[in-house]
Structures are given as C-alpha cells and as structure tokens.
Tab-separated table of C-alpha atoms in Angstrom:
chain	number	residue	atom	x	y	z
I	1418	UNK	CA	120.496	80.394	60.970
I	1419	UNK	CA	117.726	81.645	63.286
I	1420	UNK	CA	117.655	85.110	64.587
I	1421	UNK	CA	117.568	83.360	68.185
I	1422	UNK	CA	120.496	81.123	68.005
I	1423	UNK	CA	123.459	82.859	69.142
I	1424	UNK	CA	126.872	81.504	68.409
I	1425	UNK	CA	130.781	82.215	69.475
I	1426	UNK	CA	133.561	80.253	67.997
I	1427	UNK	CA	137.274	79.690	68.796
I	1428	UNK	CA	139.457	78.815	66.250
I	1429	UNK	CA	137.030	77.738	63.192
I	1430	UNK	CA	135.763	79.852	60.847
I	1431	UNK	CA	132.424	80.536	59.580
I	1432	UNK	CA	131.244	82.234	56.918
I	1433	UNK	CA	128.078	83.493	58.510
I	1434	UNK	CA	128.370	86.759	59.575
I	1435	UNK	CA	126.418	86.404	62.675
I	1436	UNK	CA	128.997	84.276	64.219
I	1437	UNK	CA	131.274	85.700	66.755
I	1438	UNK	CA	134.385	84.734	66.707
I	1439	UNK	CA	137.064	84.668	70.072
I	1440	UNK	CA	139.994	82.875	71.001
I	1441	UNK	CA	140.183	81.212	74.076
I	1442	UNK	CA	141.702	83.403	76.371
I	1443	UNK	CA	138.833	86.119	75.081
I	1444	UNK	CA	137.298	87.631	77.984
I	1445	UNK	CA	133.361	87.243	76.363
I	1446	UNK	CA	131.766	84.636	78.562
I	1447	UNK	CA	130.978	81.543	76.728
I	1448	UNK	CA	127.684	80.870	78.836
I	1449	UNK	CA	126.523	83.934	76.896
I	1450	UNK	CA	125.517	81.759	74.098
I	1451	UNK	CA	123.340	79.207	72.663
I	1452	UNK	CA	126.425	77.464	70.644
I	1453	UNK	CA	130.174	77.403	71.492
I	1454	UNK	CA	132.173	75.695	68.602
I	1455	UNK	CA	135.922	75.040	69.810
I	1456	UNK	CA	138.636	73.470	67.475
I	1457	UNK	CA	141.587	73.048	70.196
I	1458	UNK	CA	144.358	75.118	69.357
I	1459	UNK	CA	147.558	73.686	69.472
I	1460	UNK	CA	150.671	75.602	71.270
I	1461	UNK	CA	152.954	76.135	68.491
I	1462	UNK	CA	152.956	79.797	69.354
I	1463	UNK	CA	153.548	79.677	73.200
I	1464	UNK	CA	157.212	77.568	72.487
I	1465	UNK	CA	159.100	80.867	73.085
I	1466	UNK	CA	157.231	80.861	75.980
I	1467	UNK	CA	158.380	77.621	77.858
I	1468	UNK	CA	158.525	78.643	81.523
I	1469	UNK	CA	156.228	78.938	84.881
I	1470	UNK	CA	154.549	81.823	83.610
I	1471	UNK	CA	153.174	80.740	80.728
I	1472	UNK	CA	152.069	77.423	81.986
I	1473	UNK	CA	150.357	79.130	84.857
I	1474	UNK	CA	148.209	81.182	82.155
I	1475	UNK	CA	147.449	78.547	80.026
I	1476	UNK	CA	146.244	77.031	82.998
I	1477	UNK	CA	143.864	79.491	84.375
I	1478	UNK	CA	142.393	80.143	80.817
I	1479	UNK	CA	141.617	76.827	80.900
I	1480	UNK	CA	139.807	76.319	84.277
I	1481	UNK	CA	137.867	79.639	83.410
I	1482	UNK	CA	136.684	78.544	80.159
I	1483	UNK	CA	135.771	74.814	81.808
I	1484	UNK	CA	133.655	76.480	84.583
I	1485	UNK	CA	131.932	79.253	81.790
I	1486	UNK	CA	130.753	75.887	79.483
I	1487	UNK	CA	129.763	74.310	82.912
I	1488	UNK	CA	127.517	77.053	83.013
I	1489	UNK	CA	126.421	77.086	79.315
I	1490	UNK	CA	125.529	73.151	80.284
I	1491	UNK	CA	122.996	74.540	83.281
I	1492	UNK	CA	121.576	76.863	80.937
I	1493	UNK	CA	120.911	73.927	77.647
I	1494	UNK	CA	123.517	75.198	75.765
I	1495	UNK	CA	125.288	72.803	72.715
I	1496	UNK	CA	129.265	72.808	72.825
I	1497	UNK	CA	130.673	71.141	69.432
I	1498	UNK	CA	134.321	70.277	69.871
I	1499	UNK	CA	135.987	69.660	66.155
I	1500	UNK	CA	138.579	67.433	67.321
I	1501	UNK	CA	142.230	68.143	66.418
I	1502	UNK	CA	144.933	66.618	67.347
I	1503	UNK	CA	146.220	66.794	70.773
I	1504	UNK	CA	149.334	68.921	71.980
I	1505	UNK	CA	151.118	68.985	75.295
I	1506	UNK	CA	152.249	72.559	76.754
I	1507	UNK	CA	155.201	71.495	79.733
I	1508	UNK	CA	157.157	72.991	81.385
I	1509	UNK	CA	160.047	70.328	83.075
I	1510	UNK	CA	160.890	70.041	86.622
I	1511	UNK	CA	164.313	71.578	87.061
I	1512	UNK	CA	165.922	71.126	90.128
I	1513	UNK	CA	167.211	74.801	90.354
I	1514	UNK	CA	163.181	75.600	90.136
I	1515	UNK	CA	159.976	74.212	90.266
I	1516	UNK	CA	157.829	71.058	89.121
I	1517	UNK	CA	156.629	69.902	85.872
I	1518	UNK	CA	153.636	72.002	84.881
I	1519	UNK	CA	151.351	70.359	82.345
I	1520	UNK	CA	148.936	71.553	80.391
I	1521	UNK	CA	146.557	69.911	77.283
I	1522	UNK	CA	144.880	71.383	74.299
I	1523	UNK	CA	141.783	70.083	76.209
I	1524	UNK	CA	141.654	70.706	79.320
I	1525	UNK	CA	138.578	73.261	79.230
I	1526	UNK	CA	137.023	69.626	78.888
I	1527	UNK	CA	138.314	67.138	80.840
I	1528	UNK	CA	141.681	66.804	82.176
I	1529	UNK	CA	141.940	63.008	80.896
I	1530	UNK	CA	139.688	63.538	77.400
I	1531	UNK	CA	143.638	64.141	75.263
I	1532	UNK	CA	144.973	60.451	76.648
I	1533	UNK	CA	142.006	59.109	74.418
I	1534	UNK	CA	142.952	60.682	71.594
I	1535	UNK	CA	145.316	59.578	68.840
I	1536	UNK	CA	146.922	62.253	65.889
I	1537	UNK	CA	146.221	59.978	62.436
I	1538	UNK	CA	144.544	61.862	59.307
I	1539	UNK	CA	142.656	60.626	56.859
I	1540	UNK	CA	138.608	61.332	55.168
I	1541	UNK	CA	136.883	58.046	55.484
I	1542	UNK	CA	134.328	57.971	57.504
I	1543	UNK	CA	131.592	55.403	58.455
I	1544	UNK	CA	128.367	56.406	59.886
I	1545	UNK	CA	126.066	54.985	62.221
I	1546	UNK	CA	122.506	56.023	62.750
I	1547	UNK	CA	121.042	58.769	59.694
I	1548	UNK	CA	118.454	59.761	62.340
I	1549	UNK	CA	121.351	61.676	63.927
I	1550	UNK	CA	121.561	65.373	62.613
I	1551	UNK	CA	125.129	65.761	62.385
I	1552	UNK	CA	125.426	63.029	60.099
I	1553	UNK	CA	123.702	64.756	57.980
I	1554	UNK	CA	125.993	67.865	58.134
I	1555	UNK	CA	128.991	65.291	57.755
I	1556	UNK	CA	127.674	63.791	54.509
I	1557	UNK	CA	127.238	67.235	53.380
I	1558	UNK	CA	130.380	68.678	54.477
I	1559	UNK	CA	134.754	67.777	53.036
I	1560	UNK	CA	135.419	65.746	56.220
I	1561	UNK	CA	139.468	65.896	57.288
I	1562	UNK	CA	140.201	64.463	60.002
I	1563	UNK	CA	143.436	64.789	62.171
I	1564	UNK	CA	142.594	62.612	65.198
I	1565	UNK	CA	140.457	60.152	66.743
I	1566	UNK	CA	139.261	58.670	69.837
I	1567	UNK	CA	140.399	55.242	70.868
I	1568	UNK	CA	139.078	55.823	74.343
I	1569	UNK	CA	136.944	58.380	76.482
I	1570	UNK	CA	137.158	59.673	80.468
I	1571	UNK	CA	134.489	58.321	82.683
I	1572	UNK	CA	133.012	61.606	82.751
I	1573	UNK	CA	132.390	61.436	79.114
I	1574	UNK	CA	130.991	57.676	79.362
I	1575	UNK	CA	127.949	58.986	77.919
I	1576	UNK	CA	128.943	59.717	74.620
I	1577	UNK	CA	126.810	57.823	71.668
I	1578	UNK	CA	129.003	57.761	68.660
I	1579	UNK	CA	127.690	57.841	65.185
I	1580	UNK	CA	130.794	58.905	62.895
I	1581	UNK	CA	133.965	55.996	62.851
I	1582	UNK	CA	137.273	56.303	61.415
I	1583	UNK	CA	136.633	52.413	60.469
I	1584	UNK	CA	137.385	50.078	62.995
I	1585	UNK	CA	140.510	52.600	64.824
I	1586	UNK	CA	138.130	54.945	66.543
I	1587	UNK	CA	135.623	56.883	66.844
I	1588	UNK	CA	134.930	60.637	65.214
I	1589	UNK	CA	131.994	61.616	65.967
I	1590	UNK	CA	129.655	61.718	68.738
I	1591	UNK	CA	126.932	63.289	71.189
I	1592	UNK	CA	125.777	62.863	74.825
I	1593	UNK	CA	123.681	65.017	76.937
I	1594	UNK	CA	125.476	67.343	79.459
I	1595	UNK	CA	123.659	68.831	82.253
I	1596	UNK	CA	120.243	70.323	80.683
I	1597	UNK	CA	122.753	70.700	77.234
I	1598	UNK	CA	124.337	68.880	74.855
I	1599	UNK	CA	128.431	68.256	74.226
I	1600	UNK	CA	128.756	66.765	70.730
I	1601	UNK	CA	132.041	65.817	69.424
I	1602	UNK	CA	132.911	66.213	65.522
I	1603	UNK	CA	135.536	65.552	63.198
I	1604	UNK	CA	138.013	67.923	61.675
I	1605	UNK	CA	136.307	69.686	58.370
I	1606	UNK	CA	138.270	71.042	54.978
I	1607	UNK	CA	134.717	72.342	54.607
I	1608	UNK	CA	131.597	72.882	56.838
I	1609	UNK	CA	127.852	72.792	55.123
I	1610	UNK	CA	127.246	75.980	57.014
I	1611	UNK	CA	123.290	75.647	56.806
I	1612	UNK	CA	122.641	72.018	57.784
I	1613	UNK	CA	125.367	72.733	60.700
I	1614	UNK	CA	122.877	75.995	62.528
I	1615	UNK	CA	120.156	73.258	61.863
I	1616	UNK	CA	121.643	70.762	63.976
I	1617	UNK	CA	122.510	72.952	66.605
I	1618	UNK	CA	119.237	74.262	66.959
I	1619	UNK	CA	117.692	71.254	66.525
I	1620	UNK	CA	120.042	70.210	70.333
I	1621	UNK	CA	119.585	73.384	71.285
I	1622	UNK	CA	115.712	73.945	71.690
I	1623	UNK	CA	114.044	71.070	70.190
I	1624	UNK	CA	116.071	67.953	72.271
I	1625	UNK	CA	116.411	70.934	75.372
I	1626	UNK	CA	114.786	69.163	78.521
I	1627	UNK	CA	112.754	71.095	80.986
I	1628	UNK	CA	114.565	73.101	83.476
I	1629	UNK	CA	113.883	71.901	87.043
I	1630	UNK	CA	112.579	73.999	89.232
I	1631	UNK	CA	114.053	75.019	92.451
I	1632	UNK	CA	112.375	72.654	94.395
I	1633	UNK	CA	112.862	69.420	93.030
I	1634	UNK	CA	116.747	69.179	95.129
I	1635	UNK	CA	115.062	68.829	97.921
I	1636	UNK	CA	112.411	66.045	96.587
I	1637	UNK	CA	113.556	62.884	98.433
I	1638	UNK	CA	114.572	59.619	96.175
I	1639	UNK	CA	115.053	56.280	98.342
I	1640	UNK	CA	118.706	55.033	98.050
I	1641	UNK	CA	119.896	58.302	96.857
I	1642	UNK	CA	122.341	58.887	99.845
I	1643	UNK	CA	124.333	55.401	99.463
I	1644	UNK	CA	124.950	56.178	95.785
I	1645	UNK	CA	126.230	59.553	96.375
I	1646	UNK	CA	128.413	58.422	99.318
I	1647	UNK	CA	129.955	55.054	96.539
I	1648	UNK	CA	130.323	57.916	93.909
I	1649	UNK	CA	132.153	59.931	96.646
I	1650	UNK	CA	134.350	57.238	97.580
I	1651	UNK	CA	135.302	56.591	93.630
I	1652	UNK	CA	135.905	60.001	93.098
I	1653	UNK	CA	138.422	60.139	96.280
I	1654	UNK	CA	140.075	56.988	95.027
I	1655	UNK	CA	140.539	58.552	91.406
I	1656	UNK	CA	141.905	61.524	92.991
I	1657	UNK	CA	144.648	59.354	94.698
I	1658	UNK	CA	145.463	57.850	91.579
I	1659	UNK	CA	145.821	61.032	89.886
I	1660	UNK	CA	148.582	62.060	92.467
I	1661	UNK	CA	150.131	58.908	91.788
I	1662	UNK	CA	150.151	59.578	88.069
I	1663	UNK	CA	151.466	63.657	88.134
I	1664	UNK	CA	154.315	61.698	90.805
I	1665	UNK	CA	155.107	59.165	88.592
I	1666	UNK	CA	155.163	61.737	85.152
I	1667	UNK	CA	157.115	64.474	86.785
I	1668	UNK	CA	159.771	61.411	88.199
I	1669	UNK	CA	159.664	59.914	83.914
I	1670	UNK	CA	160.205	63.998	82.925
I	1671	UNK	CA	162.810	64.095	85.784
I	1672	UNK	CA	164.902	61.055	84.355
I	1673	UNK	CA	164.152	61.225	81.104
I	1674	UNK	CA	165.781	64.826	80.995
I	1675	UNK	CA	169.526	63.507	80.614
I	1676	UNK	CA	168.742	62.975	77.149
I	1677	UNK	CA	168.978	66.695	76.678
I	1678	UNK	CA	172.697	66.347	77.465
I	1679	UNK	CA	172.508	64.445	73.480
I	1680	UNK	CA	170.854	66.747	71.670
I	1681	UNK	CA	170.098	70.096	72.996
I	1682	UNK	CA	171.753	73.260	72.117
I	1683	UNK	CA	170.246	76.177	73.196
I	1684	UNK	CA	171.023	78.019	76.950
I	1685	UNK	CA	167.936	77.339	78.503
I	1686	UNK	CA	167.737	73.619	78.436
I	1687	UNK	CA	171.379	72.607	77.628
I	1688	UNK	CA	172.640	74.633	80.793
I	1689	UNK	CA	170.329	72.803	83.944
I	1690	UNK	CA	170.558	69.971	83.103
I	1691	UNK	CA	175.130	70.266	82.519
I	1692	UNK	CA	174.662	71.649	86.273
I	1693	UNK	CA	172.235	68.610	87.644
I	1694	UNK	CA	174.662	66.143	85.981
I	1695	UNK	CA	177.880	68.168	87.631
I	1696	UNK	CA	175.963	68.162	90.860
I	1697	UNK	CA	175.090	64.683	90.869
I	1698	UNK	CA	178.964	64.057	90.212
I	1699	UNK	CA	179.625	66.146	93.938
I	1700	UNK	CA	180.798	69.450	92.311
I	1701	UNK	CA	178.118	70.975	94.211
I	1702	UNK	CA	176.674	73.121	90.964
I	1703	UNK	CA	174.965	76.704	91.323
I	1704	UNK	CA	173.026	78.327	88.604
I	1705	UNK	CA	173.972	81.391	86.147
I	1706	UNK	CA	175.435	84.660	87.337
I	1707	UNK	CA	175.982	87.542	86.204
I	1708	UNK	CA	179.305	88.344	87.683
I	1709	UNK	CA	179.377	91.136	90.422
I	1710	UNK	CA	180.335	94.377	89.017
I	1711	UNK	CA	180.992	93.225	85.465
I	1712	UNK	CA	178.826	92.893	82.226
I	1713	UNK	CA	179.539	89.352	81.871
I	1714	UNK	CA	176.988	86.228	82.774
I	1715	UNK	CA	178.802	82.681	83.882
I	1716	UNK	CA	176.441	79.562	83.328
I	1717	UNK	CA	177.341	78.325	86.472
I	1718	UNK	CA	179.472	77.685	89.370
I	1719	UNK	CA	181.252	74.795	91.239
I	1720	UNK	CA	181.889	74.509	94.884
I	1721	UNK	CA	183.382	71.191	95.781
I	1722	UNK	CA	186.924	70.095	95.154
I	1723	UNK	CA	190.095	70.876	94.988
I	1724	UNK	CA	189.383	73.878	93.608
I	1725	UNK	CA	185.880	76.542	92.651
I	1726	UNK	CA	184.997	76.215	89.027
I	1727	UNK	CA	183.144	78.407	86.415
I	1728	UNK	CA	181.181	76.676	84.184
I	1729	UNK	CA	180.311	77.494	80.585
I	1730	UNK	CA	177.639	75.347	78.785
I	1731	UNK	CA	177.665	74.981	74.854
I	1732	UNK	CA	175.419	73.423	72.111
I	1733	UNK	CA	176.419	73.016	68.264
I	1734	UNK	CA	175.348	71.317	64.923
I	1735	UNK	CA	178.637	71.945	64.268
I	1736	UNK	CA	182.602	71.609	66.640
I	1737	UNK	CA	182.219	73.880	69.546
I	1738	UNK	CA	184.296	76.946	67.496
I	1739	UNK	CA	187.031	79.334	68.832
I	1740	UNK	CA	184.027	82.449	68.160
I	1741	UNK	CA	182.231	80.290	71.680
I	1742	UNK	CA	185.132	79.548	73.006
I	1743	UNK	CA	187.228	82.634	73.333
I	1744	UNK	CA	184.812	84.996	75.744
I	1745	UNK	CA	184.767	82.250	78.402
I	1746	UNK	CA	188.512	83.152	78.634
I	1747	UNK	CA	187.391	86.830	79.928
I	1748	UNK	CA	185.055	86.141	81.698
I	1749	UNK	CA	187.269	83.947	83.879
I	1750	UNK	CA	189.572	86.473	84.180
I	1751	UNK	CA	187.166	89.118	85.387
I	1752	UNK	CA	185.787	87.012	87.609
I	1753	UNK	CA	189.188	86.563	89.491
I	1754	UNK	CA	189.681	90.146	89.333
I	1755	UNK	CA	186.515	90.274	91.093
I	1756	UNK	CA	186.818	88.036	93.820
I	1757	UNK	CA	190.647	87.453	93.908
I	1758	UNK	CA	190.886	84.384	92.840
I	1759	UNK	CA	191.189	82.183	89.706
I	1760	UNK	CA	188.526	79.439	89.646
I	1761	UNK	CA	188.528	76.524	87.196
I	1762	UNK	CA	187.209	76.829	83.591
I	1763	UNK	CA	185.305	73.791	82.121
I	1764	UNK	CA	183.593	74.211	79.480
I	1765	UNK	CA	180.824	71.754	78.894
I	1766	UNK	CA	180.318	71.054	75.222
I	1767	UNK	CA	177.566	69.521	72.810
I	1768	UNK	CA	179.268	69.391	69.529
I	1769	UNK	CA	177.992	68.119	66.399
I	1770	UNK	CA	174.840	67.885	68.409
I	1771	UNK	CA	172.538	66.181	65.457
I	1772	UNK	CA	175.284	63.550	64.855
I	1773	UNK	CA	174.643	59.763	66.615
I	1774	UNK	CA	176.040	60.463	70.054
I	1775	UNK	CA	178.191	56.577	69.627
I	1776	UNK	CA	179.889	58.353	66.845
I	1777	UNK	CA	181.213	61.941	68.704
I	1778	UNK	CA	183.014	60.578	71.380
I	1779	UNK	CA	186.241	61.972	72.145
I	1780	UNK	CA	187.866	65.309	71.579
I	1781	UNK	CA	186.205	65.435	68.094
I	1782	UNK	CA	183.540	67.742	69.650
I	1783	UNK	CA	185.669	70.772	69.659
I	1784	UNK	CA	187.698	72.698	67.189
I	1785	UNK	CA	191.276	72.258	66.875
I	1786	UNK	CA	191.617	76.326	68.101
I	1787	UNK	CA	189.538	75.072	71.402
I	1788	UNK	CA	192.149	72.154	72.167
I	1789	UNK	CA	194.463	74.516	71.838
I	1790	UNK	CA	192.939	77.078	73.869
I	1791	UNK	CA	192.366	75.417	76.554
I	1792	UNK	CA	195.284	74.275	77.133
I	1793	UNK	CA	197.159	76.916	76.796
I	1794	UNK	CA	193.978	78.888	79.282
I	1795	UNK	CA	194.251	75.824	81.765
I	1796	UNK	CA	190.487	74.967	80.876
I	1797	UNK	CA	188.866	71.825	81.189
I	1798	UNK	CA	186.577	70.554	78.061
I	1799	UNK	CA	184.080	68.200	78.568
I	1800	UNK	CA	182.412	66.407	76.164
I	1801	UNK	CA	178.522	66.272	76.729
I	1802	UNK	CA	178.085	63.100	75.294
I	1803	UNK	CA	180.613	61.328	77.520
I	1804	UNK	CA	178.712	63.439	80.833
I	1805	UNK	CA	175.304	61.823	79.298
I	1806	UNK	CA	177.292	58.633	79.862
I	1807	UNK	CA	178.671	59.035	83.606
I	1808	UNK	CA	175.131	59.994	84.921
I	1809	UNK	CA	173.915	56.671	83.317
I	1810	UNK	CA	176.583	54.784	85.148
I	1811	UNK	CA	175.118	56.757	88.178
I	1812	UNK	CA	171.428	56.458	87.476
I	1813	UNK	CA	172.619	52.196	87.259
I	1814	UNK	CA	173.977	52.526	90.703
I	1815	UNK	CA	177.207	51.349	88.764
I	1816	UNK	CA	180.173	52.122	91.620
I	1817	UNK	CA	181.745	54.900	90.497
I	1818	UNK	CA	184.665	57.165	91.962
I	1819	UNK	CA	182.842	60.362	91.601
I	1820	UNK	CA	185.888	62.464	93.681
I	1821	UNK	CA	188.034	61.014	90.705
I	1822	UNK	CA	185.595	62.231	87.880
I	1823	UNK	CA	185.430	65.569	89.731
I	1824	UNK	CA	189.241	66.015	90.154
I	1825	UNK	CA	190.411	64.929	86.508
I	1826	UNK	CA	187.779	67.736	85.449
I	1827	UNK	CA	189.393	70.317	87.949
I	1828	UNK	CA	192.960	69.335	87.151
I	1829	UNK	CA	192.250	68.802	83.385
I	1830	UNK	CA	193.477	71.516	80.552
I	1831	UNK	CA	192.046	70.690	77.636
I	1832	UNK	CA	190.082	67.930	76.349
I	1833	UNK	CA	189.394	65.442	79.616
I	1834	UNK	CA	188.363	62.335	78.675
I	1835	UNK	CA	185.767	60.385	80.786
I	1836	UNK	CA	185.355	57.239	79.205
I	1837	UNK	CA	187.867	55.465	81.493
I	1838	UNK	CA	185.331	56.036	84.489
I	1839	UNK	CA	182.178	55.231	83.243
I	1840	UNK	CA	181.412	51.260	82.511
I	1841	UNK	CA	179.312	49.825	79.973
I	1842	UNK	CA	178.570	52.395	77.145
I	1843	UNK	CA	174.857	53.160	76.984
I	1844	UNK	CA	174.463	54.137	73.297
C-alpha cells in the first residue's frame, strides 16, 4: 500500500499494519482519511440495552459518522461498505413512555439503503465488467457473502454493479459520490490485501475529479433554477411519505405488541403490555411501584372498580410455581399496612410460555400450590393467554362487557376464567 494512502476501518480486519482500526462510535474523524472500510455491525451487544437511551446513542453515532463521510465525499475520499446483513435496533412505543425509536445497521448511509437488502449466504458470484478493479480483488479474494441487494434508495440510483449473486441481487458495486467514490462489496472469508490498496488508490487519486474552485457556484447554467425547485418539491413529497411510513410502523409495533402477552417472560416487556391490556379492559392500569416506605416493588396498580388492585406480572417455560407466587402475598399485605387498605391481588401469568398458546388454556398455567394459594389469599389468577384473547375481541370491535371482565377479575380467588367473555378464539 502507498505511503500516501491513509486508511481507518470499522469492524474488518486487515493484516496491514498501517491500517487503523476504530469502531463506529470512535471519536477519530473519518474525513481524516483517504479510505474508510465499514462492515455494519450488527446489535447483538446493545440487547441488554433496549430502552430510550440507547436508541438515542445509536442514533447520534450514526448522524455523526453520516455527516464525517459526507465530508470525506467533498474531499475525494473512497468509502467501501462490505455488506452484512441488516439488523434492526427498536425500541417499542409503550404507552406508559415514549414512541418507537428505530435505528439500522446502516444508517451512517442512507436511512432507506437496509429495506434493499436481503440476509441469504452463499459464495457464487457472477461478474460483470473485468475492467472494474474490484473484480479483480474479488476473483482474488474467499468471497462469503451474507446479504444482497434486491433494491437501492434513490440517493444511491447511481450505483453501477459489477458483482451478482446470480439472478437474486446484486453484490457488488460503485458510483461516484460527491468528488469521491462509495463502492459497495460483498462479505469476504478472505481479503487479497494487495490488489484491495490497489483499487482504492486507483478511486482514490487516479478516477479523483478536479476540485472546483470557489467560483464556479456562482457560474450561471440556464434552467438550473426549475430543476432545483422539481427536486425540492420531490424531496418535500418524500418527506411526507416518510411521516406516513414512521406513523404507520410505530401503529404495526403498537398492535402487533399483544403478541408479547404469548410468549414473553421477562419484567420488562411482559409487564406493559399486562397493564395496556388491563387498561384497555377499564381497570384504569398504573405502572410499577415501589411501595412507600417498604422494600418491596408492585408491577402495577388498578384504579377502577369495585375495588383498587395490585398487580403482579409473571413469565415461565414452565407453571407459574409457588417460589413466584408466594412474595406477591407480602407484598399485598404491606401495602395495606401502608395505606390502610387491602387492594385486590391478580396475578397475571404466562405459563408454559414456549408451549402453543391453543394448548395452555385454562388453569393449567399455574401450579397446583398457586390454585391453592390464591384462594386461600383471595387472589385473582389470570391466565395471559386467555388476556391475549379478550384484547383481540377488543381490537375486533367484538361487543364486549368489559365492567363484567373487570369485576369477575376483582371478585375472583383463584384461577378466573375468561373464556366465557371473549368470542371467537383467535389461535
């Protein structure tokens, strides 16, 4: 590689020592180079992470990076994107917080590049023009790859292909970018190292147009202003449309949310959406507590009704055991210590969570020491599965007595069943 040519790279490895190597959110400008090489990381490692904050980060990384290759573009610099396959980091709406946030392994791209990509592996490849450089390095090179691209964002319209995965999409490509060069590659087992730095500084100085001076922005161009204004006009539209789209995503993540009620078990997606299915039922739902001058955290809280209700939210492989069951007990009775009053238990379970939800209807969900229990505690069980089904009556517009549903629940001890109040079966 040339003394001159001056390379970072995020999340590929090179051999050559005179590569610098960064990750995304590294603070080293990437306009400070000739060559940025980017393999999109996927979020695997941000999962713990799945809340506002997070998003927010990933999100400003990304614009940062997005405005520093902007840059790189302006000064002829090459970006080669290995393409991986894309990965989603969201965070749902939740109606006891904020909106979906969204964020794509590409967005220091283009915010629409991901929808054109599809996950598939495979190592055929078919080539187009040999004049093209990075062929060349692909021939040489153990090609891998883990996506394609079935379709590209008008931004990237530009793009001449030369690498296919057959007739499904394209792998390869280049288009010029500014006074630069973008070119798009597929994923490598193993990189020819030396034709690669050949090819990048054959885009980088050899194909590198002439930077305009300062004064050709204000050389006039008849018919200039009309094309600007149609291109301005577009862009508004697209905009719009946009806004339509994030409406109509975050109303599909909205309703599509109530499956969680099937299959989640863990507190912090299990538990909002229990209390958006009680409060769309009228038991006007609050969120978590930790109950005033005590130790011990409620998952919720009821308002409407005959009576106030505590709610407890739980999520098993396995039946909802007498080891879950048996410190909602306390808690309810420190909580009427507290206030001076006994509110209603119910206890929202999703037993045998990984089992068809058709076949866990009923009481089946919870230990024989739980039916017990709550009986004996004056605590209503609710079976998730048969909740799941009630909100789909709901989200029908089936007609459905929801001041019945509510007061079975707050009169119930022990296993309530709700099959008698919600219609045709969904499952």
């Amino acid at each position: 590689m040339g003394k001159k040519l001056r390379v970072i790279s995020i999340n590929f490895q090179f051999a050559d020592a005179s590569v610098e190597h960064a990750s995304l959110s590294s603070d080293m400008a990437l306009f400070d180079f000739d060559v940025v090489v980017i393999r999109p990381q996927r979020f695997e490692g941000w999962a713990q992470y799945s809340d506002w904050t997070a998003c927010r980060h990933l999100k400003s990384i990304m614009s940062t990076k997005k405005g520093e290759l902007d840059s790189l573009f302006r000064q002829g610099g090459v970006l080669v994107v290995f393409l991986d396959a894309p990965d989603v980091y969201r965070v749902a709406p939740d109606r006891y917080g904020q909106g979906a946030c969204i964020v794509d392994n590409y967005d220091f791209l283009d915010p629409d590049f991901a929808s054109g990509l599809r996950k598939g592996s495979g190592n055929q490849v078919t080539y187009g023009a040999a004049s093209e450089p990075f062929v060349n390095v692909l021939k040489k090179s153990t090609v891998a790859w883990t996506s394609y691209l079935e379709g590209i964002p008008r931004s990237l319209e530009a793009l001449k292909f030369f690498a296919y995965a057959g007739t499904a999409g394209a792998l390869g490509g280049h288009m010029p970018y500014g006074e630069g060069h973008l070119i798009i590659l597929p994923n490598v087992q193993s990189l020819d190292e030396k034709s690669f730095f050949e090819a990048c500084a054959e885009y980088r100085f050899k194909r590198q147009g002439t930077i305009p001076p300062e004064w050709v922005g204000t050389t006039l161009v008849p018919g200039i202003q009309p094309i600007e204004t149609a291109i301005a006009n577009v862009d508004k539209r697209l905009k719009e449309l946009q806004e339509e789209r994030q409406l109509r995503i975050t109303e599909l993540e909205e309703r599509t949310s109530y499956r969680k009620l099937l299959y989640e078990k863990g507190k912090a997606q299990l538990e909002p959406i229990v209390l958006r299915a009680l409060d769309d039922l009228d038991f006007g739902a609050s969120p978590g507590e930790v109950i005033a001058g005590t130790i011990h955290e409620i998952d919720g809280r009821t308002a409407k009704g005959s009576s106030t209700g505590i709610v407890e939210v739980k999520g098993s492989k396995n039946q909802i055991a007498q080891s879950e069951f048996s410190p909602f007990v306390t808690k309810i009775l420190a909580d009427a210590e507290v206030n001076k009053k006994y509110s209603k238990g119910i206890l929202v379970g999703n037993g045998l969570c990984e089992t068809e939800p058709s076949k866990r209807l009923g009481e089946s969900v919870f230990s024989p020491h739980v039916l017990d229990g709550a009986k004996r505690n004056s605590i209503a069980l609710v079976n998730a599965v048969e909740l799941y089904w009630l909100c789909c009556a709901l989200l029908r517009g089936d007609p459905l007595d929801k001041n019945a549903v509510r007061e079975a629940i707050l009169a119930g001890n022990g296993y309530v069943d709700l099959k008698p109040f919600s219609g045709r079966p969904p499952f």
